[in-house]
Short mmCIF file of C-alpha atoms in Angstrom, two decimals:
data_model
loop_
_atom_site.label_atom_id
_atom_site.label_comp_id
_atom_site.label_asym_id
_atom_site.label_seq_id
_atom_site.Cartn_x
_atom_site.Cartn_y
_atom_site.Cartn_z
CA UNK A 56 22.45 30.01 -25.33
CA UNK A 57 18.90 29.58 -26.75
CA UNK A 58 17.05 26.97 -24.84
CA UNK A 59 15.13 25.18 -27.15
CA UNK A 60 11.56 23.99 -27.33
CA UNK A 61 11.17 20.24 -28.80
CA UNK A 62 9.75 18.75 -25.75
CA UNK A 63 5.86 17.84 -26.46
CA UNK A 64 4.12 17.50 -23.56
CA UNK A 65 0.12 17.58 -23.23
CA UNK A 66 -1.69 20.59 -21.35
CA UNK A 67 -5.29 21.17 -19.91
CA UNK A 68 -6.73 24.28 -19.24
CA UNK A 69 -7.52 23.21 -15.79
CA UNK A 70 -3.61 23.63 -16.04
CA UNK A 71 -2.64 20.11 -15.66
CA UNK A 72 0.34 19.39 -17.67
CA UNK A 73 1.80 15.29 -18.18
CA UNK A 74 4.37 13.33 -19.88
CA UNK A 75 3.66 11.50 -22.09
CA UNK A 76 1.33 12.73 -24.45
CA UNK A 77 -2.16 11.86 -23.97
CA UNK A 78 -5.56 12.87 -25.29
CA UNK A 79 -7.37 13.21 -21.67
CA UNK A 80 -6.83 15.25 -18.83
CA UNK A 81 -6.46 12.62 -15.58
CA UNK A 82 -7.08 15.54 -13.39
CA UNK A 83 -10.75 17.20 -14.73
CA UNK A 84 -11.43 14.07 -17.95
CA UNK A 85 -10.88 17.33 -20.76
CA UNK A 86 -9.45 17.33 -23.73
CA UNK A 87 -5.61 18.00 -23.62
CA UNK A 88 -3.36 19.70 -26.22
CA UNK A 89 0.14 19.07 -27.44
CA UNK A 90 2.78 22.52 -26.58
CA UNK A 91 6.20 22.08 -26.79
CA UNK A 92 8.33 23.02 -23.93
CA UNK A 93 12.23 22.94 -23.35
CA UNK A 94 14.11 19.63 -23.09
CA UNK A 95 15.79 21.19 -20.56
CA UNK A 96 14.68 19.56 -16.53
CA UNK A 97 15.66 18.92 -13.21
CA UNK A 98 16.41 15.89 -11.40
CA UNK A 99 13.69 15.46 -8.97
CA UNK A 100 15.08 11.94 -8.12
CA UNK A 101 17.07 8.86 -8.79
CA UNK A 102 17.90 5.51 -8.25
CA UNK A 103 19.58 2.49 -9.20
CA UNK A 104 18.29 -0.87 -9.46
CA UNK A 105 20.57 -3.86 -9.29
CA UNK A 106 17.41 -6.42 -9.15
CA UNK A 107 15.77 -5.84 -12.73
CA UNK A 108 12.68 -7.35 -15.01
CA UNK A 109 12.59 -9.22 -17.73
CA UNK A 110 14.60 -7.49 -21.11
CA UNK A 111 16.71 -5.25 -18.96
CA UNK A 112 19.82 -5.33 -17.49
CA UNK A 113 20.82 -3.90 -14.54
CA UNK A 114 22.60 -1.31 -12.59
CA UNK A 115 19.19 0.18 -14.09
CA UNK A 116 19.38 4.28 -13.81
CA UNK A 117 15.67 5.65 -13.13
CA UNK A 118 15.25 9.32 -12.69
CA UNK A 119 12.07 11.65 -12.44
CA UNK A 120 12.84 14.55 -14.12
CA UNK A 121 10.54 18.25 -13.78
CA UNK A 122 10.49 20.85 -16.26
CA UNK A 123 8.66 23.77 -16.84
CA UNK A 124 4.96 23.47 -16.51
CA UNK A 125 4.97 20.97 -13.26
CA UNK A 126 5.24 18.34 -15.66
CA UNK A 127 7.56 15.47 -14.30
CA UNK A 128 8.62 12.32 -16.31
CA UNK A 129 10.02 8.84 -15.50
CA UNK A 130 12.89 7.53 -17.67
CA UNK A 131 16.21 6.21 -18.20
CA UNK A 132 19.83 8.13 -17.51
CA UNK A 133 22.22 5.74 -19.58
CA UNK A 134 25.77 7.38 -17.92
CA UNK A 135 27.34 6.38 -14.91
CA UNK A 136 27.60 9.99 -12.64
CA UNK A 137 26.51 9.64 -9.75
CA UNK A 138 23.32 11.75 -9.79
CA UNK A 139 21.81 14.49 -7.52
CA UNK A 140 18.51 16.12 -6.60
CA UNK A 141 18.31 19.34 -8.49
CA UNK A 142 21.07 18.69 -10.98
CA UNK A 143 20.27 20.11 -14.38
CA UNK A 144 20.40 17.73 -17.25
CA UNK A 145 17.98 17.08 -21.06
CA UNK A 146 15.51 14.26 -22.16
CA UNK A 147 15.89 13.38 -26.07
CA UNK A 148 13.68 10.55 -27.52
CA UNK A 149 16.19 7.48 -28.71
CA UNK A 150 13.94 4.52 -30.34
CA UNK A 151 10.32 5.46 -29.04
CA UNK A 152 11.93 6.28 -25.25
CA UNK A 153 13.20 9.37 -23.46
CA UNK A 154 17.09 9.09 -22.48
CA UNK A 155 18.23 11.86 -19.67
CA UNK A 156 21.29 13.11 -20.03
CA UNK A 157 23.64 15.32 -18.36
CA UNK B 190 -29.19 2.70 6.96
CA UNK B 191 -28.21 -0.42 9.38
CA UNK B 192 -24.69 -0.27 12.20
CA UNK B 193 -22.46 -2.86 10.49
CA UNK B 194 -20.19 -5.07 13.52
CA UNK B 195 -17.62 -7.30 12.70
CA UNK B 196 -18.72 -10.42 14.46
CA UNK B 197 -15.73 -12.91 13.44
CA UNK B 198 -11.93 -12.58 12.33
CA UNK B 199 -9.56 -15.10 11.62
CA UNK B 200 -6.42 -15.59 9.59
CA UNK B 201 -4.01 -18.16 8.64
CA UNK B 202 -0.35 -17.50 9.20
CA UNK B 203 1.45 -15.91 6.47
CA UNK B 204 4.24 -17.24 4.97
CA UNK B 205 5.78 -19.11 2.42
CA UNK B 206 2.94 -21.76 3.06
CA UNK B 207 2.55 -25.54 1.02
CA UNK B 208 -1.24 -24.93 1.15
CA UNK B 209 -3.43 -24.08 -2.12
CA UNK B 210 -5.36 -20.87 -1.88
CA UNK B 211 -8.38 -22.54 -1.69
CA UNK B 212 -7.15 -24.48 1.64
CA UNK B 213 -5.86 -20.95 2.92
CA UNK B 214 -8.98 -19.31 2.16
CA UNK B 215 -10.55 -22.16 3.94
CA UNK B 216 -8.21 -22.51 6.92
CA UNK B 217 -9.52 -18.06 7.22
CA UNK B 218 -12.70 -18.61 7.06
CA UNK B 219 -13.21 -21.58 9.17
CA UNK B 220 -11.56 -19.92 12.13
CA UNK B 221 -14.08 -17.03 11.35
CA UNK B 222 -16.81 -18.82 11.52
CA UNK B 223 -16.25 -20.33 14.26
CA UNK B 224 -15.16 -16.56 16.26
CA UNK B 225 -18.76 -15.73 15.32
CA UNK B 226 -20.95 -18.30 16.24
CA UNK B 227 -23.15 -17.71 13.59
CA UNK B 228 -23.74 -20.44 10.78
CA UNK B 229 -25.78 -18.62 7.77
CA UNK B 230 -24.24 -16.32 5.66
CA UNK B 231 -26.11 -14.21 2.97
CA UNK B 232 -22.97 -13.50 0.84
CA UNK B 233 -19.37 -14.20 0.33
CA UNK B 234 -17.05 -11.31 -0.84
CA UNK B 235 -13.28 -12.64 -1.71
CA UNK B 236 -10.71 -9.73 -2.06
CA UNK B 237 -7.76 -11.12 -3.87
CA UNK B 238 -5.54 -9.06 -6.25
CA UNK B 239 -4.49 -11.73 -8.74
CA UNK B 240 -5.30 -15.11 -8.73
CA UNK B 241 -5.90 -15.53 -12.39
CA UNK B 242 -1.95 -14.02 -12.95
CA UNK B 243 -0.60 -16.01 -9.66
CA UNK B 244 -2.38 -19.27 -10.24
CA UNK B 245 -4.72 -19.21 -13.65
CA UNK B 246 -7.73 -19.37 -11.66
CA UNK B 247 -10.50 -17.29 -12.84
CA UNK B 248 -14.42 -17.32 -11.04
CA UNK B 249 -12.56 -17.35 -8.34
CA UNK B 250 -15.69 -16.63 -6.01
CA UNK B 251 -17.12 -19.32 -6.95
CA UNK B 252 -14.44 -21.29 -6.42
CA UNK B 253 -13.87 -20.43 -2.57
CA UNK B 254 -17.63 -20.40 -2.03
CA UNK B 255 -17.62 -24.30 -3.63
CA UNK B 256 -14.51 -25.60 -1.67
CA UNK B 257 -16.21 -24.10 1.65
CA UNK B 258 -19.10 -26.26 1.12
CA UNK B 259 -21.49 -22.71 0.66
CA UNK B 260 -23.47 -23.80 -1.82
CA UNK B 261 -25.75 -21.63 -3.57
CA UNK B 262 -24.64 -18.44 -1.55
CA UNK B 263 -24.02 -15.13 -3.79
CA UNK B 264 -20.45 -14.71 -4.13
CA UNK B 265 -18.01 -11.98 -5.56
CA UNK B 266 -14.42 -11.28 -6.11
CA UNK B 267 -13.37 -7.65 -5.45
CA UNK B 268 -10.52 -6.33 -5.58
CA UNK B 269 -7.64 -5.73 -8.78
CA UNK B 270 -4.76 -4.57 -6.80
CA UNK B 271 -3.07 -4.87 -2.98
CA UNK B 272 -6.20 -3.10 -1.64
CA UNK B 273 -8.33 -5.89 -2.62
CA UNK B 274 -8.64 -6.94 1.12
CA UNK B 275 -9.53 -2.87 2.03
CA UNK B 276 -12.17 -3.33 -1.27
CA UNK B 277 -13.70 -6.43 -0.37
CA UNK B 278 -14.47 -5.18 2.97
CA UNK B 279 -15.80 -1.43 1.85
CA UNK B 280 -18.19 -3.56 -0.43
CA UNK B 281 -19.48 -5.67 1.73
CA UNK B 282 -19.77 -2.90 4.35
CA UNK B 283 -22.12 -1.41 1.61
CA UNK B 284 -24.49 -4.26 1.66
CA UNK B 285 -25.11 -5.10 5.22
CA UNK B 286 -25.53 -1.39 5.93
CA UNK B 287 -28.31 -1.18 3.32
CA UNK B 288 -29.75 -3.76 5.10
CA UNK B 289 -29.46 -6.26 2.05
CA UNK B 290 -27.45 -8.70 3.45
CA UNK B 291 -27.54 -9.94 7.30
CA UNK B 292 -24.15 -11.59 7.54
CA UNK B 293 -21.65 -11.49 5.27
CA UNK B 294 -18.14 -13.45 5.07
CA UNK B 295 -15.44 -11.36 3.50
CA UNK B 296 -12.25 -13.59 2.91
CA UNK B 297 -9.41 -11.98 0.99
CA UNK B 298 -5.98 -14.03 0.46
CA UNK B 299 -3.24 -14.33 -1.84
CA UNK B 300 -1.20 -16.89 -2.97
CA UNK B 301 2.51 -15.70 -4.21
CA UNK B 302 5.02 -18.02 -3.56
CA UNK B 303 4.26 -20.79 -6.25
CA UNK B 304 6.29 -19.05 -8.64
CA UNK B 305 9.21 -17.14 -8.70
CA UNK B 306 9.92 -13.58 -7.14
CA UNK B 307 10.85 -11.86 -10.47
CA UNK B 308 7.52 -13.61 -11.82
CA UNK B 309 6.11 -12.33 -9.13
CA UNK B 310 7.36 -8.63 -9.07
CA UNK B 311 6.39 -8.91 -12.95
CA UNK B 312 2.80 -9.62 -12.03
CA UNK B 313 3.11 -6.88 -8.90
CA UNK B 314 4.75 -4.19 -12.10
CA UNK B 315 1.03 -4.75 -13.42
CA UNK B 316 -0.37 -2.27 -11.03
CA UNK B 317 2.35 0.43 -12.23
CA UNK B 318 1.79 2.78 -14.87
CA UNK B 319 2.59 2.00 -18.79
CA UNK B 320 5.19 4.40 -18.58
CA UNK B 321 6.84 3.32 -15.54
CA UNK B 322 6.69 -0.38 -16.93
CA UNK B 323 8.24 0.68 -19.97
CA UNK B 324 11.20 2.11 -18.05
CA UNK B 325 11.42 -0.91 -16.13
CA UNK B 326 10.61 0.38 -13.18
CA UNK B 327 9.20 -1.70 -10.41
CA UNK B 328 7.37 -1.32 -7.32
CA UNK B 329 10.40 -1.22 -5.36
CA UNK B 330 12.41 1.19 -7.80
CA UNK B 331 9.37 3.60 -7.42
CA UNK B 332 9.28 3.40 -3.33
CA UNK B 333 13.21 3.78 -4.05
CA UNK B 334 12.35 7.27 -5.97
CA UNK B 335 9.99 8.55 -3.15
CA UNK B 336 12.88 7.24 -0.30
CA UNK B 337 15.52 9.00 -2.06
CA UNK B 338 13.25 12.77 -2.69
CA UNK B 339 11.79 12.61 1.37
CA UNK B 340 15.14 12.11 2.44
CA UNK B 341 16.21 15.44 0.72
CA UNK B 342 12.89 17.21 1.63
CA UNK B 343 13.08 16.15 5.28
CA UNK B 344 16.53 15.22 6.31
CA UNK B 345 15.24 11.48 6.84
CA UNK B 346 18.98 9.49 7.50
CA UNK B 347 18.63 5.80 6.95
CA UNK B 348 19.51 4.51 10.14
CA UNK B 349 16.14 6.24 11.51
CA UNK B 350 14.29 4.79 8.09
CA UNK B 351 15.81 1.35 9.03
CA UNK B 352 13.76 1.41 12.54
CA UNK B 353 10.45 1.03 10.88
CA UNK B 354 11.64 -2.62 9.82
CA UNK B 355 13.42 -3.03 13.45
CA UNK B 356 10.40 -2.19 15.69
CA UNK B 357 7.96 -4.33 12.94
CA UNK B 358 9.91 -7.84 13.48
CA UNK B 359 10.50 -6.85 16.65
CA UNK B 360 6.71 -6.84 17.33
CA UNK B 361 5.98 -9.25 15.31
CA UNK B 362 7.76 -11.69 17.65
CA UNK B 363 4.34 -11.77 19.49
CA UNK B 364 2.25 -12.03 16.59
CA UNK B 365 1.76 -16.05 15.88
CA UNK B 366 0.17 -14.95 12.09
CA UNK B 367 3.49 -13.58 11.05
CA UNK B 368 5.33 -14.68 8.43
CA UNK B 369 8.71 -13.38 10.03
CA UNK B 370 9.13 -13.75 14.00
CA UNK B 371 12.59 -12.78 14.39
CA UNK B 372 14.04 -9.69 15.53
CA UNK B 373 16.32 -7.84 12.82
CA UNK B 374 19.43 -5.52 13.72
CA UNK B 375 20.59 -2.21 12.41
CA UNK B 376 23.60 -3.81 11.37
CA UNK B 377 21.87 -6.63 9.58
CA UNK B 378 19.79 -3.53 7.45
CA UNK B 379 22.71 -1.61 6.49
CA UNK B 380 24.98 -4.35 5.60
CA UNK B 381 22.27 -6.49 3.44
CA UNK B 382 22.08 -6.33 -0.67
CA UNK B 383 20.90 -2.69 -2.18
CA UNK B 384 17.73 -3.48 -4.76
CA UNK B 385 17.31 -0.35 -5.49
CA UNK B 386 19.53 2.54 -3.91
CA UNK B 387 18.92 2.97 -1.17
CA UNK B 388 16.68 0.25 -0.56
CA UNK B 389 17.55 -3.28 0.44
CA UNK B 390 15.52 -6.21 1.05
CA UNK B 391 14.77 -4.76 4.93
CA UNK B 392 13.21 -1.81 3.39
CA UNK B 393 10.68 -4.22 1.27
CA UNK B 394 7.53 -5.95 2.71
CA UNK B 395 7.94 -9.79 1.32
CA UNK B 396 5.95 -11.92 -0.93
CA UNK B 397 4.21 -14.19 0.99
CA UNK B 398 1.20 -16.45 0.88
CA UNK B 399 -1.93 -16.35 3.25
CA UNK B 400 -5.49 -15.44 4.17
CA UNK B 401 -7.87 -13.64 6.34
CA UNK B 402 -11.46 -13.56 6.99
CA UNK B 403 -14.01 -11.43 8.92
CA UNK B 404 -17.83 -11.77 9.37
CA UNK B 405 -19.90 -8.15 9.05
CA UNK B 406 -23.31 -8.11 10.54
CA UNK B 407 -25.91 -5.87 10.90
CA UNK B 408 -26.42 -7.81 14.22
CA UNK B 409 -24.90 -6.40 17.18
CA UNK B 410 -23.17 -9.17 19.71
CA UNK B 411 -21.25 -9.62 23.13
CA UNK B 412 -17.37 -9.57 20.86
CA UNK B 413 -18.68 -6.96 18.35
CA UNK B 414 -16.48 -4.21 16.84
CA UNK B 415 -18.58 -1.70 15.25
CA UNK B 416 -17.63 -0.09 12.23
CA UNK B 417 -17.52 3.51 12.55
CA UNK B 418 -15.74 4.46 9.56
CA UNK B 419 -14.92 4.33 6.06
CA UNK B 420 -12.85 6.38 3.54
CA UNK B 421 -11.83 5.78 0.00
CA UNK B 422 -9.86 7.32 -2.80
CA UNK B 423 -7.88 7.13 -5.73
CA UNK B 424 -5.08 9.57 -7.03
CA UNK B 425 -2.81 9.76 -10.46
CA UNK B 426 -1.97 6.20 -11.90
CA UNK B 427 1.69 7.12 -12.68
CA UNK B 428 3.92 8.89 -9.27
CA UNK B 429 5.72 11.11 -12.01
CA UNK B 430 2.43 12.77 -12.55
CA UNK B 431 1.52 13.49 -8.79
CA UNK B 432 2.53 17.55 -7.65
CA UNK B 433 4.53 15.66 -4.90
CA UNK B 434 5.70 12.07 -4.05
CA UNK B 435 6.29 12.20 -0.80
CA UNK B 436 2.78 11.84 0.34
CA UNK B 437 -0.54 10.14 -0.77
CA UNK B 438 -3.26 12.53 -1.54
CA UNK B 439 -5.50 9.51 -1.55
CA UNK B 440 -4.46 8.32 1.84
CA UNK B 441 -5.62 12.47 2.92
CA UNK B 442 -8.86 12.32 1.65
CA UNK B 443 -9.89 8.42 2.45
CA UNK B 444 -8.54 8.83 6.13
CA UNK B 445 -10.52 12.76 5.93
CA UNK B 446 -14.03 10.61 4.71
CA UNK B 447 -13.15 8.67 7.49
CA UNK B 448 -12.70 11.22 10.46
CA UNK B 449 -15.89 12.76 9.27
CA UNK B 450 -17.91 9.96 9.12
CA UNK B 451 -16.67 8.48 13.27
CA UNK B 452 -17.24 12.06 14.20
CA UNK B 453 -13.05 11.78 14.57
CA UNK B 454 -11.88 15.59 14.58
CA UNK B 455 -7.97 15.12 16.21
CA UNK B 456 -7.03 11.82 15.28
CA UNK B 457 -4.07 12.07 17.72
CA UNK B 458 -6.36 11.87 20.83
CA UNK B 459 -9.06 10.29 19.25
CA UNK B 460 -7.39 6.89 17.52
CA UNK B 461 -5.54 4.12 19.88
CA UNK B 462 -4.05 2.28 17.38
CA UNK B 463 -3.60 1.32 13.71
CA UNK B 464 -2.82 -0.64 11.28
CA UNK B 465 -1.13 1.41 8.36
CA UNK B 466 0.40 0.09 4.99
CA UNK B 467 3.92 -0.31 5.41
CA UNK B 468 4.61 -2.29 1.82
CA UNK B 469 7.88 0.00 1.99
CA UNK B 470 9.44 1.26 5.04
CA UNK B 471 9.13 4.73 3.85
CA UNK B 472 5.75 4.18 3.44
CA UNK B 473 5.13 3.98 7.26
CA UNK B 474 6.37 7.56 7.49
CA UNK B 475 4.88 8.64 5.16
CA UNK B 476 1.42 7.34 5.88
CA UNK B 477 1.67 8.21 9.68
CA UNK B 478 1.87 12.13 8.62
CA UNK B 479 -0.55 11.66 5.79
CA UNK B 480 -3.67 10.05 8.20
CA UNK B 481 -2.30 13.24 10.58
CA UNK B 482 -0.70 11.53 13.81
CA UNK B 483 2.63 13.54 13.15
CA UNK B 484 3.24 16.95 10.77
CA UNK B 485 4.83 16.82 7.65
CA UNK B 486 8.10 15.48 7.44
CA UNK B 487 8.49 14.72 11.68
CA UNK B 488 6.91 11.11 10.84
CA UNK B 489 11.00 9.53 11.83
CA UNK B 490 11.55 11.99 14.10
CA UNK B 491 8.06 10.64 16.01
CA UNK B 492 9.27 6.84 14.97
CA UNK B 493 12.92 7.74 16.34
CA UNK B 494 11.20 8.59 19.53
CA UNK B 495 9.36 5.80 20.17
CA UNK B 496 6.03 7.29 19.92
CA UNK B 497 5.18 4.70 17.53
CA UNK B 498 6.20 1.58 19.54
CA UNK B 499 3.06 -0.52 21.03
CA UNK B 500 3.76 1.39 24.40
CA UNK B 501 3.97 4.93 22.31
CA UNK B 502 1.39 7.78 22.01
CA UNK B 503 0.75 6.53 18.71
CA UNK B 504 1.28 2.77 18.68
CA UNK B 505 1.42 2.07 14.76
CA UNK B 506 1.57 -1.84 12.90
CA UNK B 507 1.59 -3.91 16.32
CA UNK B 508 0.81 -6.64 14.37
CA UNK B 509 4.61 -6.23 12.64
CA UNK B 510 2.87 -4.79 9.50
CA UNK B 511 3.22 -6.08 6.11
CA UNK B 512 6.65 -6.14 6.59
CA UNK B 513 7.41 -8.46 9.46
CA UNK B 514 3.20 -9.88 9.34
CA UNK B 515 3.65 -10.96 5.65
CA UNK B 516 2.18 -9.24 2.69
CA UNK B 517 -0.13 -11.54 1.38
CA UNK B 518 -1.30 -8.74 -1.01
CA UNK B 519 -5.25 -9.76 -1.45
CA UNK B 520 -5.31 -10.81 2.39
CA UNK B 521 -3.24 -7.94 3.88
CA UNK B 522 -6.52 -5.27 4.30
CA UNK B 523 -8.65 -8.00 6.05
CA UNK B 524 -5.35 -9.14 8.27
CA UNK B 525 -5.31 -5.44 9.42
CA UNK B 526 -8.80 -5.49 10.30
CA UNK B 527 -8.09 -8.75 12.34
CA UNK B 528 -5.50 -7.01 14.04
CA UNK B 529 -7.62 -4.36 15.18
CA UNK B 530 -10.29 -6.28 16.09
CA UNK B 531 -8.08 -8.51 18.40
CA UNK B 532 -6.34 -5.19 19.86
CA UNK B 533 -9.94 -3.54 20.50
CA UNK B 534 -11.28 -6.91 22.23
CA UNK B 535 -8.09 -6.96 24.14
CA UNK B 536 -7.09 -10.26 22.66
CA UNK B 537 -3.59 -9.26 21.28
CA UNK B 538 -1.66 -10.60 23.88
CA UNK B 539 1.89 -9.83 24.00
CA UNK B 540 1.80 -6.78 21.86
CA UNK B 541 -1.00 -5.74 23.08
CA UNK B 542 -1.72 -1.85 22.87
CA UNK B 543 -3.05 -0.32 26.78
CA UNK B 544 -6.41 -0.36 26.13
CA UNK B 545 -7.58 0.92 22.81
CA UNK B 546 -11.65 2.31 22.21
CA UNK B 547 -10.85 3.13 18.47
CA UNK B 548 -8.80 1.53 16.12
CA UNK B 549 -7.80 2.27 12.33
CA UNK B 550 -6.49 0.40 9.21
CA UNK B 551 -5.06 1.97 6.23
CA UNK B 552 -4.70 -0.34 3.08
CA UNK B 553 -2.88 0.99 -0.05
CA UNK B 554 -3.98 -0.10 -3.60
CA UNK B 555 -1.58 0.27 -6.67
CA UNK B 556 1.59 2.85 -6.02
CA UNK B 557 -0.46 4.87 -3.60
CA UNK B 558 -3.22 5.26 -5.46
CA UNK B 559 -6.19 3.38 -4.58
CA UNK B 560 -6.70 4.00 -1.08
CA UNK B 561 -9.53 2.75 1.79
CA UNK B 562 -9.14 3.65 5.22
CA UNK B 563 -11.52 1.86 8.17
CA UNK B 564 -12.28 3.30 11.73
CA UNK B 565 -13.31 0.53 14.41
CA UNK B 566 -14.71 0.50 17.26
CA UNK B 567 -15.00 -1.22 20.60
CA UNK B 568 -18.38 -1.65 21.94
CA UNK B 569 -18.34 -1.44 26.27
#
């Protein structure tokens, strides 16, 4: 299956890779540029929160997600698996924000 | 370049406290001033995280140094985040060293409880990254993340995660500053209300109000603790864009500034005690193996043990730490200082620590990311 590349992320040359985009490296204060990886990550970790802010509801599903690159991301997993370290799964943006899914 | 000696501490219990945090401020400083003996100050540094969020006080400085009754002294607020305390004190370190200013007072406080705890935790969420806010993560759904990956890099269980919280009320019993002074049982942990899995309100330092103060001279007296000392650094705003989460780079490289500068090479044998931010209960592991006491990922293991325990090898947070002490978030750097500076005079009664020469406080700005670490010491 062809894994394919319509994640943008931002890269330095110092190597330093982040999600979201942005203009300046936080590692060396270079400019960055925008490379498009695969969707495709890891779960690096999760959690649940039953005690949420303002606007949101809760159970709340957080997980960091790595791809390729060393770049990790925080967002939202919408199901209701119960989710595990290392689990494969894909970020799409829905409405300005990144949804994981398995 | 002058020695700089803390001269005066004092602190107001934390708690959930009817007082204004001009009154708390005052109640700090008072008791400072009168540790010191000494009645003219050359500045007044206040280290408070958010008053102008918390309370809609702005020119804060000003305030504190007016409702003390110092007029006309030079004062400053320091401090945007819970290391305000740990700021506060660095900068006013940096002035009575240059020999600029003789004596300083350095107050920091916080007053939280005025408004609700989701108010609150909205107001804490400031210090998170845009894209963490966004998410709705909060400070507790972040330590939740960092719980959650050491437990599968290191095998941490949560029964040994839950004895951080046991053995901090259960030394805070003998701490009369606390804001909790009851002991808390395994049971009680792993029974309570999950915030964020697997953290419950155990595994969380509480919102509380209160306030510390020390006095730094350049001036060396009888009760002086000298500073030997001082590390700082900062690290990625956002914990998704840090290579790993299960330690604080910034807490490596203050605490390394540190060592260098108190000629500290094993901090094992060469600290007594300290005072390390526990604003999580992972974080106490964590920290303990980042300012070296314990290798990487043996941090429960040493905890399980009882190496950590005021009678340990390694006594860590006899004071309860901020999680049975209070976490006054603007006070809680100077209220570690205190500590130390009561443990190193020998005035910690009850949970007093056999004899310590050199203490240490760790103070943790932001998610981990804004990080000062002190080295005291006694003077024989």
């Amino acid at each position: 299956m062809k894994d394919s590349k319509n994640l943008t992320i931002s890269k330095c040359e110092c190597g330093k890779a982040v999600l979201p985009p942005r203009n300046i490296c936080p590692k060396c204060g270079n400019k960055m540029k925008k490379i498009e990886i695969s969707n495709s990550g890891i779960i690096y970790s999760s959690t649940t929160l039953y005690s949420v802010q303002e606007g949101f509801s809760f159970p709340l599903n957080l997980v960091i997600v790595e791809f390729e690159n060393k770049v990790k991301v925080l967002c939202e997993y919408k199901g209701n698996k119960t989710l595990e370290i290392g689990e494969m799964g894909k970020i799409t943006k829905k409405n300005e924000k990144y949804e994981f899914t398995i | 370049m002058a020695n700089v000696y803390i001269n005066g501490v004092g602190m107001t219990k934390f708690g959930n406290r009817k007082e204004s945090l001009q009154q708390l401020m005052y109640e700090a400083v008072s008791m400072a001033i009168v540790d010191s003996r000494i009645e003219n100050f050359d500045a007044l540094y206040v280290g408070t995280m958010a008053p102008e969020a918390f309370l809609g006080i702005s020119n804060i400085s000003t305030a504190i140094a007016d409702y003390c009754g110092l007029n006309k002294i030079p004062a400053i607020r320091i401090g945007d985040n819970p290391s305000a305390g740990g700021s506060a004190f660095l900068q006013s370190y940096f002035a009575v060293c240059s020999n600029i200013y003789e004596n300083v007072l350095v107050v920091g406080g916080e007053k939280m409880t005025n408004i609700s705890t989701k108010k609150a935790s909205k107001i804490l969420s400031g210090m998170l990254s845009e894209n963490e806010r966004n998410y709705g993560a909060t400070a507790t759904a972040l330590a939740a993340l960092v719980t959650r990956r050491y437990m599968h890099e290191y095998g941490l269980d949560r029964e040994t995660l839950a004895m951080v919280a046991i053995k901090a009320h259960t030394n805070a019993c003998h701490n009369p500053y606390a804001h909790f002074q009851k002991k808390i049982t395994l049971e009680k942990i792993l029974n309570s209300k999950i915030i964020a899995s697997p953290l419950t309100i155990y595994d969380c330092s509480p919102i509380s109000d209160g306030s510390s103060a020390i006095i730094l001279s350049n001036i060396k007296n009888k009760n002086s603790i000298k500073v030997k000392g001082i590390g700082h650094a900062t690290d990625y705003l956002a914990v998704h864009d840090r290579e790993r989460i299960t330690e604080f780079i910034a807490t490596k490289i203050a605490s390394r500034k540190a060592y260098e500068m108190a000629k500290i090479t094993n901090p094992i044998k060469q600290t007594d005690v300290s005072e390390l931010h526990d604003a999580f209960t992972i974080f106490e592991i964590i920290n303990s193996e980042d300012l070296g006491f314990f290798k990487k990922g043996e941090g429960g293991i040493a905890l399980k043990n009882g190496e950590t325990e005021i009678n340990g090898k390694i006594p860590i947070n006899p004071s309860g730490g901020l999680k049975a002490r209070g976490h006054a978030v603007g006070a809680t750097g100077i209220a570690q200082i205190c500590e130390i500076v009561w443990q190193l005079r020998g005035e910690a009664g009850k949970r007093q620590v056999n004899k310590p020469k050199i203490g240490l406080t760790h103070n943790i700005g932001g998610f981990g990311n804004n990080i000062i670490v002190t080295i005291l010491e006694a003077c024989t």
